[in-house]
C-alpha cells in the first residue's frame, strides 16, 4: 500500500507540477521583453505561454516548440537591439534580431522575430521567426 501511494504521488507530481513554466509578459511589455519571454518558453517547452504570446499567430510560430535536435537552448539579443529606441507608441509592427544555439551546438545568427499588435493598448504578439535574409 505504501509503495502504491508513493508511486501515485510521484506520478501526479511528474504530470502536473514538475514541468517548467514561464510567466507570460505583462500586457504593457515592449517587444524585446515579449521576445525574451517567448524564447524562454521555447527553451522550457512551455507551449501554453508560447501560445499566449503568439495569440492568433500561433500557427506560424508553434513549430519552434517541435524542433527536437534544432531546439533553441540559448539565445542572445545583440546589444545593438536592446538599447534601441522603442517603436513609437502607435506602432503596430516591430522586428527584433537575435542569434541562438540549438541542442546540437549549432549557432544560428541573424534571425528576426516579427511582432504585431492591434493598437497601442494591446500586447505585442510574436507572429514570425525567420532568418533575416530568407526569401
PDB file of C-alpha atoms in Angstrom:
ATOM      1  CA  UNK A   1       0.000   0.000   0.000  1.00  0.00           C
ATOM      2  CA  UNK A   2       2.803   2.405   0.931  1.00  0.00           C
ATOM      3  CA  UNK A   3       4.607   1.736  -2.381  1.00  0.00           C
ATOM      4  CA  UNK A   4       1.415   2.282  -4.358  1.00  0.00           C
ATOM      5  CA  UNK A   5       0.751   5.573  -2.624  1.00  0.00           C
ATOM      6  CA  UNK A   6       4.337   6.737  -3.186  1.00  0.00           C
ATOM      7  CA  UNK A   7       4.130   5.793  -6.859  1.00  0.00           C
ATOM      8  CA  UNK A   8       0.809   7.592  -7.236  1.00  0.00           C
ATOM      9  CA  UNK A   9       2.099  10.791  -5.614  1.00  0.00           C
ATOM     10  CA  UNK A  10       5.275  10.709  -7.709  1.00  0.00           C
ATOM     11  CA  UNK A  11       3.257  10.243 -10.904  1.00  0.00           C
ATOM     12  CA  UNK A  12       0.934  13.124 -10.085  1.00  0.00           C
ATOM     13  CA  UNK A  13       3.876  15.425  -9.366  1.00  0.00           C
ATOM     14  CA  UNK A  14       5.576  14.475 -12.606  1.00  0.00           C
ATOM     15  CA  UNK A  15       2.456  15.025 -14.656  1.00  0.00           C
ATOM     16  CA  UNK A  16       1.274  18.251 -13.074  1.00  0.00           C
ATOM     17  CA  UNK A  17       3.789  20.201 -11.101  1.00  0.00           C
ATOM     18  CA  UNK A  18       7.269  19.483 -12.312  1.00  0.00           C
ATOM     19  CA  UNK A  19       7.140  20.898 -15.802  1.00  0.00           C
ATOM     20  CA  UNK A  20       8.847  24.217 -16.331  1.00  0.00           C
ATOM     21  CA  UNK A  21       6.625  27.244 -16.620  1.00  0.00           C
ATOM     22  CA  UNK A  22       7.403  30.709 -17.918  1.00  0.00           C
ATOM     23  CA  UNK A  23       5.158  33.564 -16.845  1.00  0.00           C
ATOM     24  CA  UNK A  24       3.649  35.498 -19.762  1.00  0.00           C
ATOM     25  CA  UNK A  25       4.916  39.044 -20.177  1.00  0.00           C
ATOM     26  CA  UNK A  26       2.796  41.848 -18.725  1.00  0.00           C
ATOM     27  CA  UNK A  27       0.274  43.382 -21.118  1.00  0.00           C
ATOM     28  CA  UNK A  28       2.387  46.541 -21.405  1.00  0.00           C
ATOM     29  CA  UNK A  29       5.649  44.677 -22.155  1.00  0.00           C
ATOM     30  CA  UNK A  30       7.749  46.006 -25.005  1.00  0.00           C
ATOM     31  CA  UNK A  31       8.606  43.794 -27.977  1.00  0.00           C
ATOM     32  CA  UNK A  32      12.063  42.900 -26.597  1.00  0.00           C
ATOM     33  CA  UNK A  33      10.596  41.613 -23.322  1.00  0.00           C
ATOM     34  CA  UNK A  34       7.980  39.715 -25.326  1.00  0.00           C
ATOM     35  CA  UNK A  35      10.704  38.086 -27.460  1.00  0.00           C
ATOM     36  CA  UNK A  36      12.737  37.110 -24.389  1.00  0.00           C
ATOM     37  CA  UNK A  37       9.683  35.556 -22.775  1.00  0.00           C
ATOM     38  CA  UNK A  38       8.775  33.625 -25.936  1.00  0.00           C
ATOM     39  CA  UNK A  39      12.319  32.265 -26.330  1.00  0.00           C
ATOM     40  CA  UNK A  40      12.409  31.339 -22.627  1.00  0.00           C
ATOM     41  CA  UNK A  41       9.121  29.477 -23.156  1.00  0.00           C
ATOM     42  CA  UNK A  42      10.637  27.591 -26.120  1.00  0.00           C
ATOM     43  CA  UNK A  43      13.647  26.597 -24.007  1.00  0.00           C
ATOM     44  CA  UNK A  44      11.342  25.464 -21.170  1.00  0.00           C
ATOM     45  CA  UNK A  45       8.987  23.745 -23.653  1.00  0.00           C
ATOM     46  CA  UNK A  46       6.110  25.804 -22.241  1.00  0.00           C
ATOM     47  CA  UNK A  47       3.731  25.785 -25.201  1.00  0.00           C
ATOM     48  CA  UNK A  48       0.917  27.330 -23.165  1.00  0.00           C
ATOM     49  CA  UNK A  49       2.913  30.535 -22.616  1.00  0.00           C
ATOM     50  CA  UNK A  50       4.124  30.467 -26.227  1.00  0.00           C
ATOM     51  CA  UNK A  51       0.553  30.233 -27.450  1.00  0.00           C
ATOM     52  CA  UNK A  52      -0.480  33.063 -25.121  1.00  0.00           C
ATOM     53  CA  UNK A  53       2.252  35.316 -26.545  1.00  0.00           C
ATOM     54  CA  UNK A  54       1.552  34.432 -30.182  1.00  0.00           C
ATOM     55  CA  UNK A  55      -2.228  34.675 -29.988  1.00  0.00           C
ATOM     56  CA  UNK A  56      -3.770  34.293 -33.457  1.00  0.00           C
ATOM     57  CA  UNK A  57      -0.265  33.908 -34.941  1.00  0.00           C
ATOM     58  CA  UNK A  58       0.309  30.632 -33.040  1.00  0.00           C
ATOM     59  CA  UNK A  59       0.044  28.514 -36.205  1.00  0.00           C
ATOM     60  CA  UNK A  60       3.020  30.453 -37.648  1.00  0.00           C
ATOM     61  CA  UNK A  61       5.386  30.010 -34.685  1.00  0.00           C
ATOM     62  CA  UNK A  62       4.363  26.775 -32.937  1.00  0.00           C
ATOM     63  CA  UNK A  63       6.980  24.827 -34.917  1.00  0.00           C
ATOM     64  CA  UNK A  64       9.655  26.319 -32.649  1.00  0.00           C
ATOM     65  CA  UNK A  65       8.390  24.019 -29.885  1.00  0.00           C
ATOM     66  CA  UNK A  66       8.765  20.899 -32.062  1.00  0.00           C
ATOM     67  CA  UNK A  67      12.277  21.173 -33.483  1.00  0.00           C
ATOM     68  CA  UNK A  68      13.845  18.376 -31.398  1.00  0.00           C
ATOM     69  CA  UNK A  69      17.567  18.471 -32.364  1.00  0.00           C
ATOM     70  CA  UNK A  70      17.252  22.048 -33.606  1.00  0.00           C
ATOM     71  CA  UNK A  71      15.516  23.278 -30.449  1.00  0.00           C
ATOM     72  CA  UNK A  72      16.759  26.562 -29.036  1.00  0.00           C
ATOM     73  CA  UNK A  73      18.813  26.059 -25.871  1.00  0.00           C
ATOM     74  CA  UNK A  74      20.377  29.518 -25.602  1.00  0.00           C
ATOM     75  CA  UNK A  75      19.791  32.856 -27.295  1.00  0.00           C
ATOM     76  CA  UNK A  76      21.317  36.281 -27.489  1.00  0.00           C
ATOM     77  CA  UNK A  77      19.734  39.557 -28.466  1.00  0.00           C
ATOM     78  CA  UNK A  78      22.563  41.729 -29.837  1.00  0.00           C
ATOM     79  CA  UNK A  79      23.383  44.783 -27.765  1.00  0.00           C
ATOM     80  CA  UNK A  80      22.531  46.970 -30.746  1.00  0.00           C
ATOM     81  CA  UNK A  81      18.891  45.856 -30.428  1.00  0.00           C
ATOM     82  CA  UNK A  82      18.389  46.279 -26.691  1.00  0.00           C
ATOM     83  CA  UNK A  83      19.094  49.986 -26.171  1.00  0.00           C
ATOM     84  CA  UNK A  84      17.420  50.911 -29.440  1.00  0.00           C
ATOM     85  CA  UNK A  85      14.694  53.454 -29.389  1.00  0.00           C
ATOM     86  CA  UNK A  86      11.450  51.660 -28.826  1.00  0.00           C
ATOM     87  CA  UNK A  87       8.844  51.555 -31.525  1.00  0.00           C
ATOM     88  CA  UNK A  88       6.627  54.637 -31.328  1.00  0.00           C
ATOM     89  CA  UNK A  89       3.610  54.106 -29.059  1.00  0.00           C
ATOM     90  CA  UNK A  90       1.257  53.980 -32.025  1.00  0.00           C
ATOM     91  CA  UNK A  91       3.345  51.365 -33.916  1.00  0.00           C
ATOM     92  CA  UNK A  92       1.539  48.159 -34.791  1.00  0.00           C
ATOM     93  CA  UNK A  93       4.548  46.246 -36.150  1.00  0.00           C
ATOM     94  CA  UNK A  94       8.096  45.666 -34.915  1.00  0.00           C
ATOM     95  CA  UNK A  95      11.033  43.385 -35.648  1.00  0.00           C
ATOM     96  CA  UNK A  96      13.965  42.325 -33.474  1.00  0.00           C
ATOM     97  CA  UNK A  97      17.085  40.444 -34.485  1.00  0.00           C
ATOM     98  CA  UNK A  98      18.577  37.672 -32.360  1.00  0.00           C
ATOM     99  CA  UNK A  99      21.000  34.751 -32.511  1.00  0.00           C
ATOM    100  CA  UNK A 100      20.617  31.298 -30.973  1.00  0.00           C
ATOM    101  CA  UNK A 101      22.283  27.966 -30.332  1.00  0.00           C
ATOM    102  CA  UNK A 102      20.448  24.671 -30.781  1.00  0.00           C
ATOM    103  CA  UNK A 103      20.751  21.351 -28.957  1.00  0.00           C
ATOM    104  CA  UNK A 104      23.313  20.071 -31.463  1.00  0.00           C
ATOM    105  CA  UNK A 105      25.530  23.074 -30.644  1.00  0.00           C
ATOM    106  CA  UNK A 106      24.968  24.814 -33.969  1.00  0.00           C
ATOM    107  CA  UNK A 107      24.978  28.612 -33.905  1.00  0.00           C
ATOM    108  CA  UNK A 108      22.245  30.402 -35.858  1.00  0.00           C
ATOM    109  CA  UNK A 109      22.778  34.091 -36.433  1.00  0.00           C
ATOM    110  CA  UNK A 110      20.760  36.850 -37.996  1.00  0.00           C
ATOM    111  CA  UNK A 111      17.345  35.590 -37.041  1.00  0.00           C
ATOM    112  CA  UNK A 112      14.485  38.051 -36.857  1.00  0.00           C
ATOM    113  CA  UNK A 113      11.263  37.948 -34.867  1.00  0.00           C
ATOM    114  CA  UNK A 114       8.336  39.940 -36.235  1.00  0.00           C
ATOM    115  CA  UNK A 115       5.657  41.330 -33.948  1.00  0.00           C
ATOM    116  CA  UNK A 116       2.164  42.708 -34.432  1.00  0.00           C
ATOM    117  CA  UNK A 117      -0.469  44.268 -32.221  1.00  0.00           C
ATOM    118  CA  UNK A 118      -3.944  45.641 -32.798  1.00  0.00           C
ATOM    119  CA  UNK A 119      -3.312  49.062 -31.275  1.00  0.00           C
ATOM    120  CA  UNK A 120      -1.069  50.864 -28.806  1.00  0.00           C
ATOM    121  CA  UNK A 121      -3.032  49.441 -25.843  1.00  0.00           C
ATOM    122  CA  UNK A 122      -2.841  45.790 -26.909  1.00  0.00           C
ATOM    123  CA  UNK A 123       0.101  43.467 -26.178  1.00  0.00           C
ATOM    124  CA  UNK A 124       2.740  42.563 -28.742  1.00  0.00           C
ATOM    125  CA  UNK A 125       2.235  39.159 -30.379  1.00  0.00           C
ATOM    126  CA  UNK A 126       5.089  37.263 -31.977  1.00  0.00           C
ATOM    127  CA  UNK A 127       3.951  36.367 -35.480  1.00  0.00           C
ATOM    128  CA  UNK A 128       7.025  35.091 -37.308  1.00  0.00           C
ATOM    129  CA  UNK A 129      10.578  33.951 -36.709  1.00  0.00           C
ATOM    130  CA  UNK A 130      12.842  33.517 -39.703  1.00  0.00           C
ATOM    131  CA  UNK A 131      16.351  34.029 -40.973  1.00  0.00           C
ATOM    132  CA  UNK A 132      16.958  37.721 -41.617  1.00  0.00           C
ATOM    133  CA  UNK A 133      17.739  37.108 -45.275  1.00  0.00           C
ATOM    134  CA  UNK A 134      15.126  34.440 -46.003  1.00  0.00           C
ATOM    135  CA  UNK A 135      13.419  34.827 -49.393  1.00  0.00           C
TER     136      UNK A 135
END
